[in-house]
Tab-separated table of C-alpha atoms in Angstrom:
chain	number	residue	atom	x	y	z
V	20	ARG	CA	34.257	-67.703	-109.744
V	21	PRO	CA	33.144	-69.906	-106.828
V	22	PRO	CA	29.747	-69.170	-105.255
V	23	PRO	CA	29.732	-67.323	-101.908
V	24	PRO	CA	29.224	-69.356	-98.719
V	25	ASP	CA	25.721	-69.868	-97.376
V	26	PRO	CA	24.370	-67.091	-95.103
V	27	LEU	CA	24.177	-67.968	-91.424
V	28	PRO	CA	20.421	-67.704	-90.718
V	29	LEU	CA	19.769	-70.910	-92.689
V	30	PHE	CA	20.974	-72.682	-89.527
V	31	PRO	CA	19.555	-72.398	-85.988
V	32	PRO	CA	21.498	-70.996	-83.025
V	33	LEU	CA	23.482	-73.759	-81.372
V	34	PHE	CA	23.589	-72.615	-77.758
V	35	PRO	CA	22.941	-69.496	-75.611
V	36	ALA	CA	25.810	-68.241	-74.289
V	37	ALA	CA	40.756	-35.337	-83.675
V	38	HIS	CA	37.071	-34.625	-83.899
V	39	PRO	CA	35.079	-32.253	-81.682
V	40	SER	CA	33.452	-35.343	-80.150
V	41	ASP	CA	34.236	-39.014	-79.604
V	42	ALA	CA	35.801	-40.544	-82.714
V	43	ARG	CA	36.068	-44.137	-83.936
V	44	PRO	CA	38.842	-45.095	-86.373
V	45	ALA	CA	38.696	-47.632	-89.218
V	46	ALA	CA	42.079	-48.513	-90.727
V	47	ARG	CA	42.411	-50.034	-94.168
V	48	PRO	CA	44.343	-53.349	-94.339
V	49	PRO	CA	47.237	-52.895	-94.962
V	50	PRO	CA	47.037	-49.558	-93.115
V	51	GLU	CA	47.517	-46.785	-95.702
V	52	PHE	CA	45.199	-44.250	-94.101
V	53	ILE	CA	42.573	-44.022	-91.381
V	54	PHE	CA	38.918	-43.039	-91.512
V	55	SER	CA	37.418	-41.594	-88.343
V	56	THR	CA	33.809	-40.874	-87.434
V	57	ALA	CA	32.306	-38.797	-84.637
V	58	LEU	CA	29.036	-37.796	-83.018
V	59	ASP	CA	28.883	-34.660	-85.140
V	60	GLY	CA	28.274	-36.886	-88.168
V	61	LYS	CA	31.594	-36.064	-89.828
V	62	ILE	CA	33.818	-38.652	-91.519
V	63	LYS	CA	37.478	-37.745	-91.952
V	64	ALA	CA	40.373	-39.497	-93.702
V	65	TRP	CA	43.919	-39.198	-92.366
V	66	LEU	CA	47.417	-40.125	-93.484
V	67	TYR	CA	50.288	-40.878	-91.101
V	68	ASP	CA	51.957	-37.473	-91.423
V	69	ASN	CA	50.390	-35.131	-88.820
V	70	MET	CA	49.177	-32.884	-91.641
V	71	GLY	CA	45.501	-33.048	-90.732
V	72	SER	CA	42.601	-34.832	-92.389
V	73	ARG	CA	42.585	-35.158	-96.176
V	74	VAL	CA	38.840	-35.730	-96.564
V	75	ASP	CA	35.900	-34.346	-94.597
V	76	PHE	CA	32.338	-35.356	-95.462
V	77	ASP	CA	28.996	-36.133	-93.822
V	78	ALA	CA	27.869	-39.583	-92.729
V	79	PRO	CA	24.318	-40.636	-93.650
V	80	GLY	CA	22.037	-39.397	-90.878
V	81	ARG	CA	24.789	-37.040	-89.654
V	82	TRP	CA	25.182	-38.753	-86.286
V	83	CYS	CA	26.707	-41.992	-84.957
V	84	THR	CA	28.382	-44.165	-87.613
V	85	THR	CA	30.647	-47.221	-87.649
V	86	MET	CA	32.878	-48.015	-90.652
V	87	LEU	CA	34.338	-51.375	-91.700
V	88	TYR	CA	36.440	-52.632	-94.597
V	89	SER	CA	35.861	-55.932	-96.358
V	90	ALA	CA	38.388	-58.677	-95.585
V	91	ASP	CA	40.523	-57.870	-98.638
V	92	GLY	CA	40.439	-54.120	-97.945
V	93	SER	CA	38.877	-53.307	-101.304
V	94	ARG	CA	35.439	-52.134	-100.123
V	95	LEU	CA	34.347	-49.733	-97.395
V	96	PHE	CA	30.987	-49.898	-95.609
V	97	SER	CA	29.313	-47.913	-92.853
V	98	CYS	CA	26.253	-48.349	-90.677
V	99	GLY	CA	24.795	-45.596	-88.539
V	100	THR	CA	21.740	-44.018	-87.002
V	101	SER	CA	20.439	-40.457	-87.115
V	102	LYS	CA	19.156	-38.517	-84.103
V	103	ASP	CA	15.648	-39.168	-85.447
V	104	GLY	CA	16.215	-42.940	-85.271
V	105	ASP	CA	16.668	-43.638	-88.981
V	106	SER	CA	19.306	-46.295	-89.734
V	107	PHE	CA	21.596	-46.353	-92.758
V	108	LEU	CA	23.762	-49.142	-94.198
V	109	VAL	CA	25.868	-48.002	-97.158
V	110	GLU	CA	28.900	-48.835	-99.282
V	111	TRP	CA	31.305	-45.975	-100.023
V	112	ASN	CA	33.321	-44.880	-103.004
V	113	GLU	CA	36.226	-43.979	-100.742
V	114	SER	CA	38.286	-42.181	-103.391
V	115	GLU	CA	35.459	-39.669	-103.946
V	116	GLY	CA	33.891	-39.646	-100.492
V	117	SER	CA	30.529	-40.497	-102.041
V	118	ILE	CA	27.970	-43.227	-101.385
V	119	LYS	CA	28.117	-46.079	-103.882
V	120	ARG	CA	24.971	-47.928	-102.738
V	121	THR	CA	22.437	-47.748	-99.915
V	122	TYR	CA	20.948	-50.975	-98.559
V	123	SER	CA	17.234	-51.218	-97.777
V	124	GLY	CA	15.430	-53.195	-95.087
V	125	PHE	CA	15.236	-50.949	-92.011
V	126	ARG	CA	11.589	-50.488	-91.067
V	127	LYS	CA	11.502	-49.092	-87.524
V	128	LYS	CA	12.901	-46.068	-85.747
V	129	SER	CA	15.824	-46.879	-83.467
V	130	LYS	CA	16.489	-45.313	-80.057
V	131	ALA	CA	20.182	-46.214	-80.215
V	132	VAL	CA	22.880	-47.017	-82.765
V	133	VAL	CA	22.577	-50.247	-84.745
V	134	GLN	CA	25.581	-52.605	-84.861
V	135	PHE	CA	26.920	-54.367	-87.959
V	136	ASP	CA	29.704	-56.617	-89.206
V	137	ILE	CA	30.926	-58.103	-92.492
V	138	THR	CA	32.047	-61.653	-93.219
V	139	GLN	CA	34.913	-61.976	-95.681
V	140	ASN	CA	33.747	-60.161	-98.830
V	141	HIS	CA	30.257	-61.639	-99.082
V	142	PHE	CA	27.663	-60.778	-96.427
V	143	LEU	CA	26.729	-57.858	-94.184
V	144	ALA	CA	24.893	-58.487	-90.904
V	145	VAL	CA	23.023	-55.903	-88.819
V	146	GLY	CA	21.335	-56.263	-85.427
V	147	GLU	CA	18.004	-54.420	-85.498
V	148	ASP	CA	14.365	-54.876	-84.444
V	149	ASN	CA	15.149	-57.956	-82.262
V	150	GLN	CA	16.605	-59.669	-85.333
V	151	ILE	CA	19.773	-60.243	-87.289
V	152	LYS	CA	19.391	-59.019	-90.874
V	153	PHE	CA	21.655	-60.087	-93.733
V	154	TRP	CA	22.590	-58.531	-97.071
V	155	GLU	CA	24.745	-59.831	-99.911
V	156	VAL	CA	27.223	-57.017	-100.517
V	157	ASP	CA	26.290	-56.562	-104.198
V	158	ASN	CA	22.510	-56.445	-103.615
V	159	VAL	CA	20.793	-53.523	-101.866
V	160	ASN	CA	17.761	-55.655	-100.954
V	161	MET	CA	17.842	-57.585	-97.680
V	162	LEU	CA	18.712	-61.248	-98.241
V	163	THR	CA	17.144	-62.792	-95.138
V	164	SER	CA	16.692	-62.297	-91.413
V	165	THR	CA	16.447	-64.399	-88.266
V	166	ASP	CA	15.307	-63.863	-84.688
V	167	ALA	CA	17.690	-66.655	-83.554
V	168	GLU	CA	14.724	-68.441	-81.948
V	169	GLY	CA	13.960	-65.433	-79.757
V	170	GLY	CA	15.585	-63.767	-76.796
V	171	LEU	CA	17.435	-61.023	-78.676
V	172	PRO	CA	17.430	-57.391	-77.491
V	173	ASN	CA	16.031	-54.652	-79.697
V	174	LEU	CA	19.515	-53.858	-81.036
V	175	PRO	CA	21.646	-56.993	-80.642
V	176	ARG	CA	25.412	-56.684	-80.846
V	177	LEU	CA	27.132	-59.130	-83.157
V	178	ARG	CA	30.523	-60.251	-84.437
V	179	PHE	CA	31.656	-62.801	-87.038
V	180	ASN	CA	34.646	-65.069	-86.484
V	181	THR	CA	37.605	-64.775	-88.866
V	182	ASP	CA	36.284	-67.021	-91.640
V	183	GLY	CA	32.653	-65.936	-91.260
V	184	SER	CA	31.298	-69.374	-90.366
V	185	LEU	CA	30.181	-68.361	-86.849
V	186	LEU	CA	28.322	-65.311	-85.600
V	187	ALA	CA	28.122	-64.367	-81.909
V	188	VAL	CA	24.968	-62.418	-81.013
V	189	SER	CA	24.126	-60.770	-77.683
V	190	THR	CA	20.883	-61.727	-75.915
V	191	ALA	CA	18.424	-59.739	-73.831
V	192	ASP	CA	19.465	-61.581	-70.642
V	193	HIS	CA	23.108	-60.457	-71.045
V	194	GLY	CA	24.221	-63.742	-72.579
V	195	PHE	CA	24.950	-64.642	-76.172
V	196	LYS	CA	24.018	-67.097	-78.889
V	197	ILE	CA	26.137	-68.603	-81.634
V	198	LEU	CA	24.747	-68.848	-85.160
V	199	ALA	CA	26.552	-71.096	-87.618
V	200	ASN	CA	26.513	-72.142	-91.257
V	201	ALA	CA	27.465	-75.665	-92.386
V	202	GLU	CA	31.197	-75.070	-91.964
V	203	GLY	CA	30.652	-73.523	-88.551
V	204	LEU	CA	28.630	-76.530	-87.417
V	205	ARG	CA	31.481	-78.852	-88.393
V	206	THR	CA	33.943	-76.688	-86.480
V	207	LEU	CA	31.848	-76.664	-83.318
V	208	ARG	CA	31.243	-80.411	-83.448
V	209	ALA	CA	34.972	-81.013	-83.781
V	210	VAL	CA	35.598	-78.802	-80.736
V	211	ASP	CA	32.901	-80.644	-78.766
V	212	ASN	CA	34.422	-84.014	-79.663
V	213	ARG	CA	37.915	-82.922	-78.607
V	214	SER	CA	36.577	-81.559	-75.316
V	215	PHE	CA	34.750	-84.818	-74.611
V	216	GLU	CA	37.812	-86.937	-75.367
V	217	ALA	CA	39.997	-84.769	-73.126
V	218	LEU	CA	37.491	-85.027	-70.278
V	219	ARG	CA	37.168	-88.799	-70.685
V	220	ALA	CA	40.946	-89.237	-70.684
V	221	GLN	CA	41.165	-87.207	-67.486
V	222	PHE	CA	38.665	-89.449	-65.708
V	223	GLU	CA	40.208	-92.672	-67.030
V	224	SER	CA	43.679	-91.673	-65.833
V	225	ALA	CA	42.534	-90.542	-62.384
V	226	PRO	CA	43.055	-93.070	-59.524
V	227	ILE	CA	39.899	-94.549	-58.024
V	228	LYS	CA	39.555	-93.868	-54.309
V	229	VAL	CA	37.247	-95.905	-52.110
V	230	SER	CA	36.361	-94.805	-48.599
V	231	ILE	CA	34.394	-96.810	-46.040
């Protein structure tokens, strides 16, 4: 079994840059059924048959919750916040509607809902306390954290790219930063080189005009 890729915070940011309330769906790839969450703290599972929800259970904290599957669709995670400001990151046993593991590392009360994402099947990332916090999916203890050299809001929003080598993070000044691991750095350098070559070719092919 090959080792998992390195977590992103080892590298610096490169540059700034059917419920009674609102529901958010999370479909399993390939889509066999849909989980939905709502502000009442309920999680429901649905099939594509208009027969109503098959499962109805409470989210941790019984308030706002977001659910995500791992890349291969084999594992289900959720991250949410209670009305009292307590945050919860958990993995679910979806067949039983029970919590398989609860991840630790949240220290402060939150005034809003924390955001999270998962890269491939290896790492979970959460924006909280002006930081990005990382967990390895099989370990409940926080792996590492980074403040991305400062400038993050209290609850930064974040999103991995498809292969998990880049992570976009919102900043307090309404911009964003990109965090990258070794593979992500190579990708960005290749893009920079192609952009430079295209710009140079444009200038070299342009006619030179002289005015007196």
